[in-house]
PDB file of C-alpha atoms in Angstrom:
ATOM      1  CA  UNK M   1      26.884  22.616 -17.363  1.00 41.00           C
ATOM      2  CA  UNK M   2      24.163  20.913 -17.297  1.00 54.00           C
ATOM      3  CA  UNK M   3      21.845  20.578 -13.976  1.00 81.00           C
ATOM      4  CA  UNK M   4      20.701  17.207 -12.292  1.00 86.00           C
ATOM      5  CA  UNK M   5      17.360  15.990 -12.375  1.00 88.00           C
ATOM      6  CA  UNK M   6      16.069  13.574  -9.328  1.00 88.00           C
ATOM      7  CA  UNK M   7      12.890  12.177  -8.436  1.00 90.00           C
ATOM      8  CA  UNK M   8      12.243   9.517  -4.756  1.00 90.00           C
ATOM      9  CA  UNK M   9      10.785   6.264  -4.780  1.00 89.00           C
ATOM     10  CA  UNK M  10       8.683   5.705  -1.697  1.00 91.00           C
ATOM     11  CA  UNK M  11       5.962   3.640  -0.667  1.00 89.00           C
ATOM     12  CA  UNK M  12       3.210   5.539   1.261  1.00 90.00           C
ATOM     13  CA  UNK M  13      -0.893   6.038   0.895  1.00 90.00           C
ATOM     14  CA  UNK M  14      -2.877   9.056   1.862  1.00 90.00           C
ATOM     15  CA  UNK M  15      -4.121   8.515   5.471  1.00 91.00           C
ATOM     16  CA  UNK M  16      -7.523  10.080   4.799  1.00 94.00           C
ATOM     17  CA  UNK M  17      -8.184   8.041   2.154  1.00 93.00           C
ATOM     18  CA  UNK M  18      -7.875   5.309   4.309  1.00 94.00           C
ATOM     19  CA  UNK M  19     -10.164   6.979   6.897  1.00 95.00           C
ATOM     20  CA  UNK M  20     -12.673   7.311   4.381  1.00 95.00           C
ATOM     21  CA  UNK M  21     -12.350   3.833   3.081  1.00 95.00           C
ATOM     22  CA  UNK M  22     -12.425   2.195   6.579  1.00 94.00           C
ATOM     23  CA  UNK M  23     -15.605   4.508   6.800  1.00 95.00           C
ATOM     24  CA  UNK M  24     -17.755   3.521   3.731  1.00 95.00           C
ATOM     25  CA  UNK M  25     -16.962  -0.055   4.787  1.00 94.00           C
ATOM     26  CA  UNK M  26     -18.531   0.200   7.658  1.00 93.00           C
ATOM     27  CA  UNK M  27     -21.262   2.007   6.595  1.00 94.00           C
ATOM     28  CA  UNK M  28     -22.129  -0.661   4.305  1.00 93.00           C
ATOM     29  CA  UNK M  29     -21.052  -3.750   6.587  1.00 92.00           C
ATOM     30  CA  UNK M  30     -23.878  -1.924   9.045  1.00 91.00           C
ATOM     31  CA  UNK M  31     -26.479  -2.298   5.697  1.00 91.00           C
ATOM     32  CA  UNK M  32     -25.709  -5.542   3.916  1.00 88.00           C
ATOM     33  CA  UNK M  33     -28.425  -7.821   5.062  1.00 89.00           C
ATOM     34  CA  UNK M  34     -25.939 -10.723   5.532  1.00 88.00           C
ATOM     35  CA  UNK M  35     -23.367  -8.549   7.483  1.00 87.00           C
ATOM     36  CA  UNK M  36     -25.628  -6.892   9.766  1.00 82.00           C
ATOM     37  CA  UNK M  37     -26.320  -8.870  11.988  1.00 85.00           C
ATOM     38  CA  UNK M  38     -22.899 -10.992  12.336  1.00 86.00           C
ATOM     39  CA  UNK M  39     -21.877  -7.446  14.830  1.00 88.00           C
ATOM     40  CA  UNK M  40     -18.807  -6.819  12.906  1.00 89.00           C
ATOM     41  CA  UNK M  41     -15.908  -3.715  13.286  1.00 90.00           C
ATOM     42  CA  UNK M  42     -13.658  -2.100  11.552  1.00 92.00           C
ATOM     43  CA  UNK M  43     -11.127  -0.050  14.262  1.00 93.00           C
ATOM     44  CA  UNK M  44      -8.469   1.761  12.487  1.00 93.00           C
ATOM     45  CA  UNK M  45      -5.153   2.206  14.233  1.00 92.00           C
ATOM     46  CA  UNK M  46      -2.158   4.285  13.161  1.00 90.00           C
ATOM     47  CA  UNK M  47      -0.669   1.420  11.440  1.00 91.00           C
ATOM     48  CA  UNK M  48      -3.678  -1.126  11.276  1.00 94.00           C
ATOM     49  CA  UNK M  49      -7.094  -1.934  10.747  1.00 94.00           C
ATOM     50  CA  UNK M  50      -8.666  -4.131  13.299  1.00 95.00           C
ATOM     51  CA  UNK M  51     -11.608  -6.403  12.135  1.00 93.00           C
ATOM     52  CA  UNK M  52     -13.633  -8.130  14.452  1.00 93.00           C
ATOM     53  CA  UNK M  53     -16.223 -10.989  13.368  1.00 92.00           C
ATOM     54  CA  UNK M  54     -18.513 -13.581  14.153  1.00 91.00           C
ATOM     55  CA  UNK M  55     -17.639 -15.850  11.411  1.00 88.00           C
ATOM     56  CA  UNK M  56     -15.114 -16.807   8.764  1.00 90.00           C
ATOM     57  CA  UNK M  57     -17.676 -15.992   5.645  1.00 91.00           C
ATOM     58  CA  UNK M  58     -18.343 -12.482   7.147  1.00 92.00           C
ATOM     59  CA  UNK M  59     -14.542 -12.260   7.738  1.00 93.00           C
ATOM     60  CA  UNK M  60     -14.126 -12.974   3.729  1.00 93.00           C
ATOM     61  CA  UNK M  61     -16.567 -10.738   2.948  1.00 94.00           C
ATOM     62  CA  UNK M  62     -15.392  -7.714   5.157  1.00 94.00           C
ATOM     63  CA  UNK M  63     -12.242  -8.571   2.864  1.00 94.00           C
ATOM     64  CA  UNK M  64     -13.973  -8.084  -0.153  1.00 95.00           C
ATOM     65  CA  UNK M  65     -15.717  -4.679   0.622  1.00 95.00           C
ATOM     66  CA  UNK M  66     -12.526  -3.317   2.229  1.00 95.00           C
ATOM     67  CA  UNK M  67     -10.424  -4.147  -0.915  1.00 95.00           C
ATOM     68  CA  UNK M  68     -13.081  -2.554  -2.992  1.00 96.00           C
ATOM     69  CA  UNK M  69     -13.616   0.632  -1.091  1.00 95.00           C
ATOM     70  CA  UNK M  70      -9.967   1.212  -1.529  1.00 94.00           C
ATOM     71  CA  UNK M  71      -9.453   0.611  -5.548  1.00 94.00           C
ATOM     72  CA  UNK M  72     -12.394   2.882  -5.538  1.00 95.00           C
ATOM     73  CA  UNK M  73     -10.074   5.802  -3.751  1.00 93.00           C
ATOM     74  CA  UNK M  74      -7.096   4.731  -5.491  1.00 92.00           C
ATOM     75  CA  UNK M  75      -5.348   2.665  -2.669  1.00 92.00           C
ATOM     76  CA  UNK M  76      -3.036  -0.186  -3.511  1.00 91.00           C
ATOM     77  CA  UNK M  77      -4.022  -3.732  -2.757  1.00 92.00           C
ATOM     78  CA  UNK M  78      -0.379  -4.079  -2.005  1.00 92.00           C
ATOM     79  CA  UNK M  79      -0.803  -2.091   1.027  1.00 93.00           C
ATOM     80  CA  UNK M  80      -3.028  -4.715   3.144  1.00 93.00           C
ATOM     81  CA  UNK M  81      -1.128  -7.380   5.019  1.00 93.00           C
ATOM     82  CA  UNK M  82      -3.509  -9.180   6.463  1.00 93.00           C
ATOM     83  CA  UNK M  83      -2.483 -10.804   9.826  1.00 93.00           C
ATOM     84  CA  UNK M  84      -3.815 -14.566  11.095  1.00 93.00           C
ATOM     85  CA  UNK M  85      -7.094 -14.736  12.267  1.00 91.00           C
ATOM     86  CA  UNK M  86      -7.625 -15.031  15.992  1.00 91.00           C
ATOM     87  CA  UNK M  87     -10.420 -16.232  18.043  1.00 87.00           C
ATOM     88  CA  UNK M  88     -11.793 -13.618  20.559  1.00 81.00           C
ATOM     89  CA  UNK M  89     -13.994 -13.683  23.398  1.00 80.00           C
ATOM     90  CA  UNK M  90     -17.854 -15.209  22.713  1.00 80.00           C
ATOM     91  CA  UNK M  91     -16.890 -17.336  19.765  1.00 84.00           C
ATOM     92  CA  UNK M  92     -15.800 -14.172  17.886  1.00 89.00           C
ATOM     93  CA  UNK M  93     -12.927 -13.938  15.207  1.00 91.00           C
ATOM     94  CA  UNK M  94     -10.391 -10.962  15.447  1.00 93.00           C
ATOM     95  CA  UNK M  95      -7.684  -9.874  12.706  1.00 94.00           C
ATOM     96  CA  UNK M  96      -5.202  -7.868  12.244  1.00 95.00           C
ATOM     97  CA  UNK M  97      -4.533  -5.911   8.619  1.00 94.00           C
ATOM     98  CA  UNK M  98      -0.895  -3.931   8.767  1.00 93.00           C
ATOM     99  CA  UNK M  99      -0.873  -0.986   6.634  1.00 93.00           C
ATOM    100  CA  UNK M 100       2.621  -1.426   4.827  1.00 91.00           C
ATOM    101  CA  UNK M 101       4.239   1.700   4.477  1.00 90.00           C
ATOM    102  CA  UNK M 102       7.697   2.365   3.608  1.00 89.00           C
ATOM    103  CA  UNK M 103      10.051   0.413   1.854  1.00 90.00           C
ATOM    104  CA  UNK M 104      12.642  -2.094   3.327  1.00 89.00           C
ATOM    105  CA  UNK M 105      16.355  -2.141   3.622  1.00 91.00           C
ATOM    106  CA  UNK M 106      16.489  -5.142   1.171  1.00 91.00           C
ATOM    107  CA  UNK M 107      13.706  -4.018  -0.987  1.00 91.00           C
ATOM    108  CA  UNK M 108      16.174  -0.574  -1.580  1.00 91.00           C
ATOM    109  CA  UNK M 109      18.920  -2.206  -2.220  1.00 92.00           C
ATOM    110  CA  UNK M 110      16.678  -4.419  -4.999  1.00 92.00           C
ATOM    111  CA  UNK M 111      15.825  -1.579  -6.352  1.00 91.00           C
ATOM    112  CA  UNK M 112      18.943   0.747  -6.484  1.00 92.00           C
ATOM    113  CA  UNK M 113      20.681  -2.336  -7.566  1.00 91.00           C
ATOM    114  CA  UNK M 114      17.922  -2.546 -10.719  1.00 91.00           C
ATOM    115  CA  UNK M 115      18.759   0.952 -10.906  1.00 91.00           C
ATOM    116  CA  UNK M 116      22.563   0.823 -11.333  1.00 90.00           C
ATOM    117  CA  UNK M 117      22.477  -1.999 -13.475  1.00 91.00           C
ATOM    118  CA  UNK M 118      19.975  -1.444 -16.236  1.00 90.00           C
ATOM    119  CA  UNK M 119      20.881   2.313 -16.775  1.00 89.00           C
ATOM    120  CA  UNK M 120      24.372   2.912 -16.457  1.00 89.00           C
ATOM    121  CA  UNK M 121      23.859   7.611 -16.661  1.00 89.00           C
ATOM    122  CA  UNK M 122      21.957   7.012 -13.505  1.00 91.00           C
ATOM    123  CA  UNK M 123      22.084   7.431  -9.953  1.00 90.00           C
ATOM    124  CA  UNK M 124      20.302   5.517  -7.067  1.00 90.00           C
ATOM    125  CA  UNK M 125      20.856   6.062  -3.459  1.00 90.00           C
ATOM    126  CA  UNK M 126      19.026   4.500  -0.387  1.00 90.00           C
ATOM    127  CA  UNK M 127      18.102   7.867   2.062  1.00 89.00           C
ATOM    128  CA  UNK M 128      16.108   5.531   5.121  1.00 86.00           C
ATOM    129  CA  UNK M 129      12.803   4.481   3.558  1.00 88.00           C
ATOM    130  CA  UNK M 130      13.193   6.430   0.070  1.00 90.00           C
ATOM    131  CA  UNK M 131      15.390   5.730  -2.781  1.00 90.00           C
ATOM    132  CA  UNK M 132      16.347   8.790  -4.221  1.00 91.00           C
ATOM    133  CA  UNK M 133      17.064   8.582  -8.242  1.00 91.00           C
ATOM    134  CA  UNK M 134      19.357  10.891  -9.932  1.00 92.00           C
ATOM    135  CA  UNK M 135      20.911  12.373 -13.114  1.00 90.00           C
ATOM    136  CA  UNK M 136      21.283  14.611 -16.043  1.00 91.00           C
ATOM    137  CA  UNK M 137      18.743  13.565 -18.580  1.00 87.00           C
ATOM    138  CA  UNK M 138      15.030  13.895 -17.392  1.00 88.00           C
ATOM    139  CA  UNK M 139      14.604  11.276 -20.305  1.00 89.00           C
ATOM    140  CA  UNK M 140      16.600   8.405 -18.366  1.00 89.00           C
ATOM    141  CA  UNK M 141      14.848   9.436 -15.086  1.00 89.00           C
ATOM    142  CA  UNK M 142      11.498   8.626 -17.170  1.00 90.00           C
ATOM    143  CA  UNK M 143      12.519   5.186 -17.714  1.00 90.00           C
ATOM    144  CA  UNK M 144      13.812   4.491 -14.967  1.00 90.00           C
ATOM    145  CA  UNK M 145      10.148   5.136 -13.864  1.00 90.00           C
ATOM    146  CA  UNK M 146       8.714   2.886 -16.202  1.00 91.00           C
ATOM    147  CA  UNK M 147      10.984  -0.211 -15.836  1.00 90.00           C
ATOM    148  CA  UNK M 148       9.939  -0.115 -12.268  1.00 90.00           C
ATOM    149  CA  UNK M 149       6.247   0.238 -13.068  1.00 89.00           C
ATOM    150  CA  UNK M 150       6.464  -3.224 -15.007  1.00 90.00           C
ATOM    151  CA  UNK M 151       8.372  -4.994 -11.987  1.00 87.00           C
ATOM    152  CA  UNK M 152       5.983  -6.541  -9.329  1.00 86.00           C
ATOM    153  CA  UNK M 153       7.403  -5.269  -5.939  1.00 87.00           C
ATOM    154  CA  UNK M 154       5.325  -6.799  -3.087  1.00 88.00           C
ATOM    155  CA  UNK M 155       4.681  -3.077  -2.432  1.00 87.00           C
ATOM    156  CA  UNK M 156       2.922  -0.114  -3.889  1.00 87.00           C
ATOM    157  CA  UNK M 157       5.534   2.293  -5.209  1.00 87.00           C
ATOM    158  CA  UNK M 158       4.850   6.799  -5.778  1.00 88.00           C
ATOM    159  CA  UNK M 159       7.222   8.311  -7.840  1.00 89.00           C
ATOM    160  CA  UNK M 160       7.691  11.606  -5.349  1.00 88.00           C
ATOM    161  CA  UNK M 161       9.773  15.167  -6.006  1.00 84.00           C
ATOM    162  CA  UNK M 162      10.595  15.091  -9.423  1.00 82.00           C
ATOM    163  CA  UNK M 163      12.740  17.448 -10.388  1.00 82.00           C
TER     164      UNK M 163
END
């Protein structure tokens, strides 16, 4: 008889990746000669990073370097949900990023629905935030994986514990 194969869908990043992204951009937010004096921070939280500015150009460009500091560590773009801007004390600007992590109730059921539909030898069940993919042939499990790769889910997908 033959064994079942299984592999989870999740949606996570490494957290010190993260640190080190939040890091380098700072570092170089405290260098660029049109960021360095605007004050800005970077604070990150368990869940969040929390930027505070002096303006909405430096805010933009605190953007830029934090989305680039990221692709260069191989962190999603899809993982930044960047909250509305705030004004703070002393004319400042404040904003909220949420680090997504995890994937929905709905956004399971899209996907084990996907699943169940396009390949009828496999299994998909919802286990809290994972989706846990099943069956015999390692070969179906593999293209499973890529049919999923070429949908755009509004977050960043790891194929985890394939087996």
């Amino acid at each position: 008889m033959a064994s079942t194969s299984s592999f989870d869908i999740v949606s996570d990043f490494d957290r010190q990746e993260m640190v080190n992204t939040v890091d380098q951009a700072l570092r170089e937010i405290k260098s660029r000669y049109d960021l360095k004096d605007t004050k800005s921070t970077l604070e990150l939280q368990e869940n969040a990073i929390l930027v505070n500015t002096d303006s909405e150009f430096a805010l933009e460009a605190i953007h830029t370097i934090l989305r680039t500091k990221a692709a260069k560590r191989n962190l999603s773009q899809k993982i930044f949900d960047y909250g509305k801007v705030e004004s703070a004390s002393g004319s400042r600007l404040r904003q909220e990023i949420t680090l997504k992590q995890g994937i929905s109730q709905d956004l399971a059921k899209k996907i084990s629905k996907l699943v169940r539909d396009e390949f009828k030898k496999v299994q998909a069940s919802i286990q809290g935030d994972v989706v846990r993919v099943s069956s015999k042939s390692k070969d179906d499990l593999q293209n499973v994986m890529q049919r999923l790769k070429q949908e755009d889910f509004p977050l960043a997908l790891q194929f985890t514990n394939y087996r």
